[in-house]
Every structure is written in C-alpha cells, then in structure tokens.
Coordinates of C-alpha atoms (C1' of nucleotides) in Angstrom, one line a residue:
Chain L
X1 CA 12.9 -3.5 -4.0
X2 CA 12.2 -6.1 -1.4
X3 CA 11.4 -9.6 -2.1
X4 CA 7.7 -10.4 -2.8
X5 CA 7.6 -12.4 0.4
X6 CA 8.7 -9.5 2.5
X7 CA 6.4 -7.3 0.6
X8 CA 3.5 -9.6 1.6
X9 CA 4.6 -9.8 5.2
X10 CA 4.1 -6.0 5.4
X11 CA 0.8 -6.1 3.6
X12 CA -0.5 -8.7 6.1
X13 CA -0.3 -6.1 8.8
X14 CA -2.7 -3.8 6.8
X15 CA -5.0 -6.6 5.9
X16 CA -7.1 -6.8 9.0
X17 CA -10.1 -4.5 9.7
X18 CA -9.1 -3.9 13.3
X19 CA -5.5 -3.1 12.4
X20 CA -6.7 -0.9 9.5
X21 CA -8.9 1.0 11.8
X22 CA -6.1 1.5 14.3
X23 CA -3.7 2.7 11.6
X24 CA -6.3 5.0 10.1
X25 CA -6.9 6.6 13.5
X26 CA -3.1 7.0 14.0
X27 CA -2.9 8.8 10.7
X28 CA -4.1 11.9 12.5
X29 CA -0.5 12.1 13.9
X30 CA -1.7 11.7 17.5
X31 CA -0.3 9.2 19.9
X32 CA -3.2 7.0 21.2
X33 CA -3.3 4.5 24.1
X34 CA -3.9 0.8 23.6
X35 CA -7.4 1.3 25.2
X36 CA -8.3 4.0 22.8
X37 CA -7.2 2.0 19.8
X38 CA -9.2 -1.0 21.1
X39 CA -12.3 1.2 21.2
X40 CA -11.6 2.6 17.7
X41 CA -11.2 -0.9 16.3
X42 CA -14.3 -2.2 18.1
X43 CA -12.5 -5.1 19.8
X44 CA -11.5 -6.1 23.4
X45 CA -8.2 -5.2 25.1
X46 CA -6.6 -8.6 24.6
X47 CA -7.1 -8.6 20.9
X48 CA -6.0 -5.1 20.6
X49 CA -2.8 -5.9 22.5
X50 CA -2.0 -8.7 20.1
X51 CA -2.6 -6.5 17.1
X52 CA -0.5 -3.7 18.4
X53 CA 2.3 -6.1 19.2
X54 CA 2.3 -7.3 15.6
X55 CA 2.3 -3.7 14.3
X56 CA 5.2 -2.8 16.5
X57 CA 7.1 -5.9 15.5
X58 CA 6.5 -5.1 11.8
X59 CA 7.9 -1.6 12.3
X60 CA 4.7 0.2 11.4
X61 CA 4.0 1.8 14.8
X62 CA 6.2 2.9 17.7
X63 CA 5.3 2.7 21.4
X64 CA 6.0 5.3 24.1
X65 CA 5.2 4.0 27.6
X66 CA 4.1 6.7 30.1
X67 CA 3.1 5.4 33.5
X68 CA 0.3 2.9 33.2
X69 CA -0.5 4.0 29.6
X70 CA 1.3 2.9 26.5
X71 CA 1.0 5.5 23.7
X72 CA 1.2 4.3 20.1
X73 CA 2.0 6.4 17.0
X74 CA 3.0 5.7 13.4
X75 CA 6.6 4.8 13.2
X76 CA 7.5 7.0 10.3
X77 CA 6.3 9.2 7.5
X78 CA 6.9 6.3 5.2
X79 CA 4.2 4.4 6.9
X80 CA 1.9 7.4 6.6
X81 CA 2.7 7.8 2.9
X82 CA 1.9 4.1 2.4
X83 CA -1.5 4.4 4.2
X84 CA -2.4 7.4 2.1
X85 CA -1.6 5.6 -1.1
X86 CA -3.4 2.4 -0.1
X87 CA -6.4 4.5 0.7
X88 CA -6.3 6.0 -2.7
X89 CA -6.0 2.6 -4.3
X90 CA -9.0 1.3 -2.5
X91 CA -10.9 4.4 -3.6
X92 CA -9.9 3.9 -7.2
X93 CA -10.7 0.2 -7.1
X94 CA -14.1 0.3 -5.3
X95 CA -15.4 3.9 -5.5
X96 CA -18.8 2.7 -4.3
X97 CA -17.5 2.0 -0.8
X98 CA -16.6 5.5 -0.1
X99 CA -16.5 6.9 3.3
X100 CA -19.4 9.2 4.0
X101 CA -17.2 12.1 5.1
X102 CA -15.1 11.8 2.0
X103 CA -15.8 15.1 0.4
X104 CA -15.0 17.4 3.3
X105 CA -11.9 15.2 3.8
X106 CA -10.6 16.1 0.4
X107 CA -10.4 19.8 1.0
X108 CA -7.9 19.8 3.8
X109 CA -6.7 17.2 6.2
X110 CA -3.6 16.0 8.1
X111 CA -1.5 13.1 6.7
X112 CA 0.4 12.0 9.8
X113 CA 2.1 15.4 10.5
X114 CA 1.8 17.4 7.3
X115 CA -1.0 18.8 5.1
X116 CA -2.9 16.8 2.6
X117 CA -5.9 17.2 0.4
X118 CA -6.5 20.0 -2.1
X119 CA -4.8 22.4 0.3
X120 CA -1.7 20.2 0.6
X121 CA -1.4 19.8 -3.1
X122 CA -1.9 23.5 -3.6
X123 CA 0.8 24.2 -1.1
X124 CA 3.2 21.9 -3.0
X125 CA 2.3 23.6 -6.3
X126 CA 2.8 27.1 -4.7
X127 CA 6.2 26.2 -3.3
X128 CA 7.5 24.8 -6.5
X129 CA 5.7 27.3 -8.7
X130 CA 7.4 30.3 -6.9
X131 CA 10.7 28.4 -6.7
X132 CA 10.7 28.5 -3.0
X133 CA 11.9 24.8 -3.1
X134 CA 14.1 23.2 -5.8
X135 CA 14.5 19.5 -6.6
X136 CA 17.6 17.7 -5.4
X137 CA 18.6 14.0 -5.2
X138 CA 15.9 12.3 -3.2
X139 CA 13.9 15.4 -2.2
X140 CA 13.7 19.1 -2.1
X141 CA 15.9 22.0 -0.8
X142 CA 14.8 25.5 0.1
X143 CA 16.0 28.3 -2.3
X144 CA 17.1 31.7 -1.2
X145 CA 13.7 33.1 -2.0
X146 CA 12.1 30.3 -0.1
X147 CA 14.2 30.9 2.9
X148 CA 12.9 34.5 3.1
X149 CA 9.3 33.7 2.3
X150 CA 9.0 30.8 4.7
X151 CA 10.6 32.7 7.5
X152 CA 8.2 35.5 6.9
X153 CA 5.4 33.0 7.2
X154 CA 6.7 32.0 10.6
X155 CA 8.0 28.5 9.6
X156 CA 10.8 27.2 11.8
X157 CA 13.3 26.1 9.2
X158 CA 15.9 24.9 11.7
X159 CA 13.4 22.5 13.2
X160 CA 12.6 21.3 9.7
X161 CA 16.2 20.7 8.9
X162 CA 16.7 18.6 12.1
X163 CA 14.3 16.0 10.7
X164 CA 15.6 12.8 9.1
X165 CA 14.2 14.0 5.8
X166 CA 14.0 17.7 5.1
X167 CA 11.4 17.6 2.3
X168 CA 10.1 14.8 0.1
X169 CA 6.9 14.0 -1.8
X170 CA 4.0 12.1 -0.4
X171 CA 1.2 10.9 -2.7
X172 CA -2.1 12.5 -2.2
X173 CA -4.8 9.9 -2.8
X174 CA -7.6 12.3 -3.3
X175 CA -5.8 14.6 -5.7
X176 CA -3.5 12.1 -7.4
X177 CA -0.7 14.5 -7.0
X178 CA 2.2 14.9 -4.6
X179 CA 2.0 17.0 -1.5
X180 CA 4.9 17.9 0.8
X181 CA 6.2 15.6 3.6
X182 CA 9.3 15.6 5.7
X183 CA 10.5 18.1 8.2
X184 CA 9.4 21.0 6.1
X185 CA 5.9 19.7 5.6
X186 CA 5.6 19.1 9.3
X187 CA 6.8 22.5 10.3
X188 CA 4.5 24.2 7.7
X189 CA 1.6 22.4 9.1
X190 CA 2.6 23.2 12.7
X191 CA 3.0 26.8 11.8
X192 CA -0.5 27.0 10.2
X193 CA -2.1 25.4 13.3
X194 CA -0.1 27.5 15.7
X195 CA -1.1 30.7 14.0
X196 CA -4.7 29.5 13.7
X197 CA -4.7 29.6 9.9
X198 CA -6.0 26.1 10.1
X199 CA -8.1 24.5 12.9
X200 CA -9.0 21.0 13.6
X201 CA -12.7 20.0 13.1
X202 CA -13.9 18.2 16.2
X203 CA -15.1 14.6 15.9
X204 CA -18.9 14.2 15.5
X205 CA -19.1 10.7 17.1
X206 CA -16.9 8.6 19.3
X207 CA -14.6 6.2 17.6
X208 CA -14.5 7.7 14.2
X209 CA -11.0 6.6 12.9
X210 CA -10.9 9.7 10.7
X211 CA -11.7 12.1 13.4
X212 CA -9.2 14.8 14.1
X213 CA -7.6 14.5 10.7
X214 CA -10.1 17.0 9.2
X215 CA -9.0 20.6 9.0
X216 CA -10.7 23.9 8.2
X217 CA -9.0 26.9 6.7
X218 CA -9.8 30.1 8.6
X219 CA -10.5 33.4 6.9
X220 CA -7.1 34.6 8.3
X221 CA -5.4 31.6 6.9
X222 CA -7.0 31.9 3.5
X223 CA -5.8 35.4 3.3
X224 CA -2.2 34.8 4.5
X225 CA -1.7 31.7 2.4
X226 CA -3.2 33.4 -0.6
X227 CA -0.8 36.4 -0.2
X228 CA 2.2 34.3 0.4
X229 CA 1.8 31.4 -2.1
X230 CA -1.3 32.2 -4.2
X231 CA -3.3 29.5 -2.6
X232 CA -7.0 29.9 -3.1
X233 CA -9.5 28.6 -0.6
Chain U
X1 CA -11.2 7.9 1.9
X2 CA -12.7 4.5 2.1
X3 CA -13.8 2.8 5.3
X4 CA -11.0 0.9 7.1
X5 CA -12.9 -2.3 6.4
X6 CA -12.7 -1.7 2.6
X7 CA -9.2 -0.6 3.0
X8 CA -8.3 -3.9 4.7
X9 CA -10.2 -5.8 2.0
X10 CA -7.9 -4.5 -0.6
X11 CA -4.8 -5.1 1.5
X12 CA -5.8 -8.7 2.0
X13 CA -5.2 -9.2 -1.7
X14 CA -1.6 -8.0 -1.3
X15 CA -0.9 -10.0 1.8
X16 CA -0.2 -13.4 0.4
X17 CA 3.3 -14.3 -0.9
X18 CA 2.0 -16.0 -4.0
X19 CA -0.3 -13.1 -5.0
X20 CA 2.6 -10.6 -4.2
X21 CA 4.9 -12.5 -6.5
X22 CA 2.2 -12.4 -9.2
X23 CA 1.6 -8.7 -8.9
X24 CA 5.3 -8.0 -8.8
X25 CA 5.8 -9.9 -12.0
X26 CA 2.9 -8.0 -13.6
X27 CA 4.5 -4.7 -12.6
X28 CA 6.7 -5.1 -15.7
X29 CA 3.6 -4.0 -17.7
X30 CA 3.4 -7.3 -19.6
X31 CA 0.3 -9.5 -19.8
X32 CA 1.1 -13.0 -18.5
X33 CA -0.9 -16.2 -18.7
X34 CA -2.2 -18.0 -15.6
X35 CA 0.4 -20.8 -16.1
X36 CA 3.3 -18.3 -16.2
X37 CA 2.0 -16.6 -13.1
X38 CA 1.7 -19.9 -11.3
X39 CA 5.3 -20.7 -12.1
X40 CA 6.4 -17.2 -10.9
X41 CA 4.5 -17.7 -7.6
X42 CA 5.8 -21.3 -7.2
X43 CA 2.4 -22.9 -6.8
X44 CA 0.1 -25.2 -8.7
X45 CA -2.4 -24.3 -11.3
X46 CA -5.5 -24.7 -9.1
X47 CA -4.1 -22.4 -6.4
X48 CA -3.0 -19.9 -9.0
X49 CA -6.5 -19.9 -10.5
X50 CA -8.0 -19.2 -7.2
X51 CA -5.6 -16.3 -6.5
X52 CA -6.2 -14.8 -9.9
X53 CA -9.9 -15.0 -9.4
X54 CA -9.6 -13.0 -6.2
X55 CA -7.3 -10.4 -7.7
X56 CA -9.7 -9.9 -10.6
X57 CA -12.7 -9.7 -8.3
X58 CA -10.9 -7.1 -6.2
X59 CA -10.2 -5.0 -9.3
X60 CA -6.4 -5.3 -9.1
X61 CA -5.9 -7.2 -12.4
X62 CA -7.8 -7.5 -15.6
X63 CA -8.1 -10.6 -17.9
X64 CA -7.9 -10.9 -21.6
X65 CA -8.8 -14.3 -22.9
X66 CA -7.1 -15.4 -26.1
X67 CA -7.8 -18.9 -27.3
X68 CA -6.8 -21.4 -24.7
X69 CA -4.7 -18.8 -22.8
X70 CA -5.9 -16.2 -20.4
X71 CA -3.7 -13.2 -20.2
X72 CA -3.6 -11.2 -17.0
X73 CA -2.3 -7.6 -16.5
X74 CA -2.6 -5.0 -13.8
X75 CA -6.0 -3.3 -14.0
X76 CA -4.8 0.3 -13.8
X77 CA -1.9 2.6 -13.1
X78 CA -3.4 3.2 -9.7
X79 CA -2.6 -0.4 -8.8
X80 CA 0.9 0.0 -10.1
X81 CA 1.4 3.2 -8.0
X82 CA 0.2 1.3 -5.0
X83 CA 2.6 -1.5 -5.5
X84 CA 5.5 0.9 -6.0
X85 CA 4.6 2.6 -2.7
X86 CA 4.1 -0.6 -0.8
X87 CA 7.5 -1.8 -2.0
X88 CA 9.0 1.4 -0.7
X89 CA 7.4 1.0 2.6
X90 CA 8.7 -2.5 3.0
X91 CA 12.1 -1.2 2.0
X92 CA 11.9 1.5 4.7
X93 CA 10.6 -0.8 7.4
X94 CA 13.0 -3.8 6.9
X95 CA 16.0 -2.7 4.8
X96 CA 17.7 -5.9 5.7
X97 CA 15.5 -7.9 3.5
X98 CA 16.5 -6.2 0.4
X99 CA 16.2 -7.8 -3.0
X100 CA 19.7 -8.6 -4.4
X101 CA 19.2 -6.8 -7.6
X102 CA 18.1 -3.7 -5.8
X103 CA 20.9 -1.3 -6.8
X104 CA 20.7 -1.7 -10.6
X105 CA 16.9 -1.5 -10.2
X106 CA 17.1 2.0 -8.8
X107 CA 18.8 3.4 -11.8
X108 CA 16.1 2.9 -14.4
X109 CA 13.1 0.6 -14.5
X110 CA 9.6 0.3 -15.7
X111 CA 6.7 0.9 -13.3
X112 CA 3.8 -0.7 -15.1
X113 CA 4.0 1.4 -18.3
X114 CA 6.1 4.4 -17.5
X115 CA 9.6 5.1 -16.3
X116 CA 10.8 4.9 -12.7
X117 CA 14.0 5.0 -10.7
X118 CA 16.5 7.8 -10.9
X119 CA 15.8 8.2 -14.5
X120 CA 12.1 8.5 -14.0
X121 CA 12.5 11.1 -11.3
X122 CA 15.1 13.0 -13.3
X123 CA 12.6 13.1 -16.2
X124 CA 9.9 14.5 -13.9
X125 CA 12.3 17.1 -12.6
X126 CA 13.4 18.0 -16.2
X127 CA 9.8 18.4 -17.4
X128 CA 8.8 20.6 -14.5
X129 CA 12.1 22.5 -14.4
X130 CA 11.8 23.5 -18.0
X131 CA 8.1 24.2 -17.6
X132 CA 7.2 21.7 -20.3
X133 CA 4.4 20.7 -18.0
X134 CA 2.4 22.8 -15.6
X135 CA 0.3 21.8 -12.5
X136 CA -3.5 21.7 -12.8
X137 CA -6.3 20.2 -10.7
X138 CA -5.4 16.6 -10.2
X139 CA -2.5 16.4 -12.6
X140 CA -0.4 18.1 -15.1
X141 CA -0.9 19.7 -18.5
X142 CA 1.6 20.4 -21.3
X143 CA 2.7 23.9 -21.9
X144 CA 3.3 25.5 -25.3
X145 CA 7.0 24.9 -24.8
X146 CA 6.4 21.4 -23.8
X147 CA 4.3 20.7 -26.9
X148 CA 7.2 21.7 -29.1
X149 CA 9.8 19.9 -27.1
X150 CA 8.0 16.7 -26.7
X151 CA 7.0 16.5 -30.3
X152 CA 10.6 17.1 -31.3
X153 CA 11.5 14.1 -29.1
X154 CA 9.0 12.0 -31.0
X155 CA 6.4 11.6 -28.2
X156 CA 2.9 11.0 -29.5
X157 CA 0.9 13.5 -27.5
X158 CA -2.4 12.6 -29.1
X159 CA -2.1 9.1 -27.9
X160 CA -1.2 10.4 -24.5
X161 CA -4.2 12.6 -24.4
X162 CA -6.5 9.6 -25.2
X163 CA -5.6 8.0 -21.9
X164 CA -7.9 8.2 -18.9
X165 CA -5.4 10.3 -17.1
X166 CA -3.1 12.5 -19.2
X167 CA -0.4 13.0 -16.6
X168 CA -0.2 12.5 -12.8
X169 CA 2.4 11.7 -10.2
X170 CA 3.4 8.3 -9.1
X171 CA 5.6 7.8 -6.0
X172 CA 9.0 6.4 -6.7
X173 CA 10.0 4.2 -3.7
X174 CA 13.7 4.3 -4.4
X175 CA 14.0 8.0 -4.8
X176 CA 11.2 9.1 -2.5
X177 CA 10.1 11.6 -5.1
X178 CA 7.4 11.6 -7.7
X179 CA 7.8 10.3 -11.2
X180 CA 5.4 10.8 -14.1
X181 CA 2.5 8.4 -14.8
X182 CA -0.6 8.6 -16.9
X183 CA -0.8 8.7 -20.7
X184 CA 2.1 11.1 -21.0
X185 CA 4.4 8.9 -18.9
X186 CA 3.4 5.9 -20.9
X187 CA 4.1 7.6 -24.3
X188 CA 7.4 8.9 -23.2
X189 CA 8.5 5.5 -22.1
X190 CA 7.2 4.0 -25.3
X191 CA 9.1 6.6 -27.3
X192 CA 12.3 5.9 -25.5
X193 CA 12.0 2.2 -26.1
X194 CA 10.9 2.6 -29.7
X195 CA 13.9 4.8 -30.5
X196 CA 16.3 2.5 -28.6
X197 CA 17.2 5.2 -26.1
X198 CA 16.4 2.6 -23.5
X199 CA 16.6 -1.1 -23.7
X200 CA 15.2 -3.9 -21.5
X201 CA 17.8 -6.0 -19.7
X202 CA 17.0 -9.7 -20.2
X203 CA 16.2 -11.8 -17.2
X204 CA 19.1 -13.8 -15.7
X205 CA 17.0 -16.6 -14.3
X206 CA 13.6 -18.0 -15.0
X207 CA 10.8 -16.9 -12.7
X208 CA 12.4 -13.8 -11.4
X209 CA 9.4 -11.6 -10.7
X210 CA 11.4 -8.5 -11.3
X211 CA 12.7 -9.6 -14.7
X212 CA 12.0 -7.4 -17.7
X213 CA 11.4 -4.4 -15.5
X214 CA 15.1 -3.4 -15.5
X215 CA 16.2 -0.9 -18.2
X216 CA 19.5 0.4 -19.5
X217 CA 20.1 3.9 -21.0
X218 CA 22.0 3.6 -24.3
X219 CA 24.7 6.2 -25.2
X220 CA 22.3 7.6 -27.8
X221 CA 19.6 7.8 -25.2
X222 CA 21.8 9.6 -22.7
X223 CA 22.8 12.1 -25.3
X224 CA 19.3 12.8 -26.6
X225 CA 17.7 13.0 -23.1
X226 CA 20.6 15.2 -21.9
X227 CA 20.1 17.6 -24.8
X228 CA 16.4 17.8 -24.5
X229 CA 15.9 17.8 -20.8
X230 CA 19.2 18.1 -19.1
X231 CA 19.1 14.6 -17.8
X232 CA 22.5 13.2 -16.8
X233 CA 23.2 9.5 -17.0
Chain X
dC1 C1' -14.2 -36.2 -33.9
dC2 C1' -10.4 -37.1 -31.0
dT3 C1' -6.3 -35.6 -28.5
dG4 C1' -3.5 -32.7 -26.0
dT5 C1' -3.2 -28.3 -23.6
dC6 C1' -4.7 -24.7 -20.7
dC7 C1' -7.4 -23.5 -17.2
dT8 C1' -11.1 -23.9 -13.8
dT9 C1' -14.1 -26.2 -10.3
dC10 C1' -14.7 -29.5 -6.7
dG11 C1' -13.6 -31.8 -2.4
dC12 C1' -10.6 -32.3 1.2
dC13 C1' -7.2 -31.3 4.8
dC14 C1' -4.5 -28.5 7.6
dG15 C1' -2.4 -24.5 9.7
dG16 C1' -2.8 -20.0 11.3
dC17 C1' -5.2 -16.1 12.8
dG18 C1' -8.8 -13.5 15.3
dG19 C1' -11.8 -13.3 19.1
dC20 C1' -12.9 -13.8 24.0
dG21 C1' -12.6 -14.8 29.3
dA22 C1' -9.6 -15.4 33.0
dA23 C1' -5.5 -14.6 35.2
dG24 C1' -1.1 -12.1 35.9
dC25 C1' 1.9 -8.0 36.0
dG26 C1' 3.1 -3.1 36.7
dC27 C1' 2.1 1.6 37.8
dC28 C1' -0.6 5.2 40.1
dG29 C1' -3.0 7.3 44.1
dA30 C1' -4.5 7.1 49.0
Chain M
dT1 C1' 0.5 -1.1 51.8
dC2 C1' -3.4 -1.9 49.3
dG3 C1' -7.1 -1.4 45.8
dG4 C1' -7.9 0.2 41.1
dC5 C1' -6.7 0.6 36.5
dG6 C1' -4.3 -0.4 32.1
dC7 C1' -2.3 -3.6 29.6
dT8 C1' -0.4 -8.2 28.5
dT9 C1' -0.2 -13.2 28.6
dC10 C1' -2.5 -17.6 28.5
dG11 C1' -5.7 -21.1 27.1
dC12 C1' -9.3 -22.1 24.2
dC13 C1' -12.4 -22.2 20.2
dG14 C1' -14.1 -21.3 15.6
dC15 C1' -13.3 -20.2 11.1
dC16 C1' -11.3 -18.8 7.0
dG17 C1' -7.9 -19.3 3.6
dG18 C1' -4.3 -21.7 1.1
dG19 C1' -2.5 -26.0 -0.7
dC20 C1' -3.2 -30.2 -3.5
dG21 C1' -5.3 -34.1 -6.4
dA22 C1' -8.9 -35.4 -9.4
dA23 C1' -12.2 -34.3 -12.5
dG24 C1' -14.5 -31.3 -15.7
dG25 C1' -15.1 -27.5 -19.5
dA26 C1' -12.9 -24.8 -23.4
dC27 C1' -10.1 -24.3 -27.3
dA28 C1' -6.5 -25.4 -31.1
dG29 C1' -4.8 -28.8 -34.4
dG30 C1' -4.9 -32.9 -37.1

DNA sequence: CCTGTCCTTCGCCCGGCGGCGAAGCGCCGA
DNA sequence: TCGGCGCTTCGCCGCCGGGCGAAGGACAGG
C-alpha cells in the first residue's frame, strides 16, 4: 500500500473533467494525438498540453512522438483497470448520472486492449470453467487443455507470453466480476477482431470519449465462441 | 459507464490528502468519529467536518449519529473495492513511494469487511478450485458441496444471503487477482475472526491509517483453512 | 439548569489550478 | 529556404477549495 498522500496525488490526476475525458477516450486502447485529445476534452491546445504533461508526469499515460504529432496512450493495463473500477464506483454511487449509451456498452466493449462487459466476463468464466487456465501466484497460467483449445481458436500464445503479465484479473464495473487482462487477454481480443468475430461499432458523433470502445459480436463470432467456450450471445 | 464529468466528480473526493487518509483509515471496516478522523488526517475539526460532509454528499461514506458522537463508515463495498484498486494503481505507478508496512500488509488484511492479501486470494482460489462456488450473472452462488463445506467451517450462510450482494469479486491490489467480497466474503471473515483463526494485529503508533487492517493467521487457523480449502500459510 | 464535549457553521485568507491568447519551437512538404 | 501546422511555453486572470479561529447548536452528566 502506498501512503495516503501518494494515493491522493494519483487521484488528483483523475479529478478533472478534461483529464477524465482524455483518459476515457484513451481507454479504447488507441493512441491519440494531443489535438484529438484537446477536442475530446473540449479545451484549447495549451490547456490540453498542460493536462497531458501532468498525466505523463504521473505515469498514467505514455507519449510516442511521430513527426509533428505526439501520440498518447495509457501507460499500462494497471491504469486501465483503475479507470474501469473508478467508472464502476461512480456508477454505483450515482446511478442517476448514467451515460446514455450505457446499456449497449455493457454487452461487449474494449477495456484498454482486452475484452470487457458481459462478453469479457463470460470469456473469463468459460476459460476457468473448462480449466483452460489455472490460478497461480499473482495470475493465471494456461493448462494443457487450454494450450490446445486456444491454439485452435487462433490465439497467439507466444505473443501473449511476451507481455509483462501473462494473465491477470481486471474488475469489470458493469458486471462486478473479473474479466481477463494481461497478454492473454490482449491476444484473445486481437484474435477475435482479426477473425471478425468481433467488430468495432463506429462512433455516432465526433468527440464521444466512449467511441470505438463499443464492440459487436458477429454471427460467426457467436458461433465460434459458443462452440469453443460455451459463450452465449 | 458514467459521463467523464461525473467520473471526475467522484475522483475529486479521493484527490485530497486529508480525505485520502480518512478513507484509508475507514478501510479497516470500523466506524470512526469525526474527531478520530480529524486526528488521522492531521487537520482541525472544522476542516474535517467539511471533508466528511463532502464525502457523505458524494455517497462514499455513511454517518451513524450516536449521542454527541457521529460515527462514519464506508458507504458500501463498492467504495472499498475502488479504494483497493486505486491503491494498487498508485503502487504500480510509483513503487518508490511504498508504505513501510507494505510487506506484512500483503500477507493478510481486511478490505472493508472481507479478507484480502495473499490469504484472501488463496481463499478465492480454494472456493472456486473445489467448486464450492460457481459463477452466475454478476457474481457467484454456492454449490451443494459448498453449502456443506462452508457450514462445517461455521460460516453463517443465511446472514450472507441477506446482504445486498451475496458474493462478487473485489480486485486485490497486492496480488493482482480477485478476492471474494459481498455477504459471503464478510461472513467468512467474521467466522475466521470469531473462531480465532485470524487475529487483528494492534497498531504500533497512533493515527496510522492502516492500523487494524493487518491480520495474522493463527496456527489453529492455518490448520483448519488448510484442511477445508487447501490454503497454505 | 449549567457545564463540558463534540461537532458544525460562518467568515476570512491564501495558494494553486484551470482557462485563454500570444509567442516560440520543431517538423513536414514544396 | 520558407510557409504551414502541431504542440509547447509564457504571462495573465479568475475562481474554487482547503485551512484556521471564533461562534453557535446538540447532547450527556451532575
């Protein structure tokens, strides 16, 4: 545990509407430029620059300069997990202030680089229920059965193992249950998108910080995931 | 998901050192008076009163007046889960600022009203691994085997079922895995404390916001939990 | 009823933070 | 080499929030 002061220092970064909008937008897993983030937050370039500087300083986001552009993304899956949980808390504390697109959002969405929502939780339950993954200290490992099953699905397990964390839990705010994060969660999501089992739902209006996080399960995807892991649409 | 503005409004409440100290102290599950919380936060009574008013207003804590005293406690387990996760984020983002008592803290501690740390995660793994609990929409239910096993341990399942949530996951920041919250988590912790399988470790110095959250497994507890659920000390 | 205690409300000051416009810097393309 | 563009830095202002001291209710005990 960190000291309460350090605790608060991190929370300060989340406590501004403009920064919250930026972080929410980055929760799609994409890297966005400073200008895009300024538009999402509804502020000018100077203010956005100051906010981004503080977020980088605080270790919440990382910068990747490319020519004239500076791309920003969340620094780690820990940050994504934090944002998910804080969203859930806000939901629990003031349910009246719900986001209009909330319901569709609960079905299937991206949480940084892995799957969340009812689909993400069902995936987690399917993997543990069929013993494709087994608990270990600080996370999960793949069993022999899981090795076969995931490879058959087309998941790149080597890429997953190259990640800093292979597999760990991430709290799902809408389901109040854990879904799967880490390299394995990322590769499963990538596999589903690559094979068009899942598709992104395009944004309806400019500047929606939740845009591009929404996902839709295709008929093909429903069939394949149902066969492999017993996941119902 | 809530709107980023609402999101930030909640985060503001966590973003002050004094409020963070208060919330950290309340994470022991105890109800504390305004005066005690003022001392924990290192501020005067007027400032503490203002902070507590905002925390109540924001739905993070609840008040129980008793005579001249006003007892404050965390409003819900959602709040506790949030604080756990935010603590983990801070840990991940700035490991250098670690709390001195961190290591002992990771072994076994209270998270609001249930068990956390390595012990809490091992409990969760034991319950799922032996299929004493099974996943359901938004949480967990007890299986027939679990009904028998938990009753034999002395857990009051009726009391657990009376809670708003019977069993759900709560992210453990130190293990990066879920531990068990909800009525069942609370009753299991209560059972372990009642039967002296776990004991609280007294605070070393006044005003430590982490005091009374630390737990120690007794030899008896290690034996009983090992027999019932395969949990190693 | 009076006193002490606990807590809140009020009034005040100050520091910090968020916003913008203007100017400066760096990179791309012609 | 020279605009154009993206982003940052600088200077400035306004405001909100946190702190305290003093005063004002509420409650227990004699």
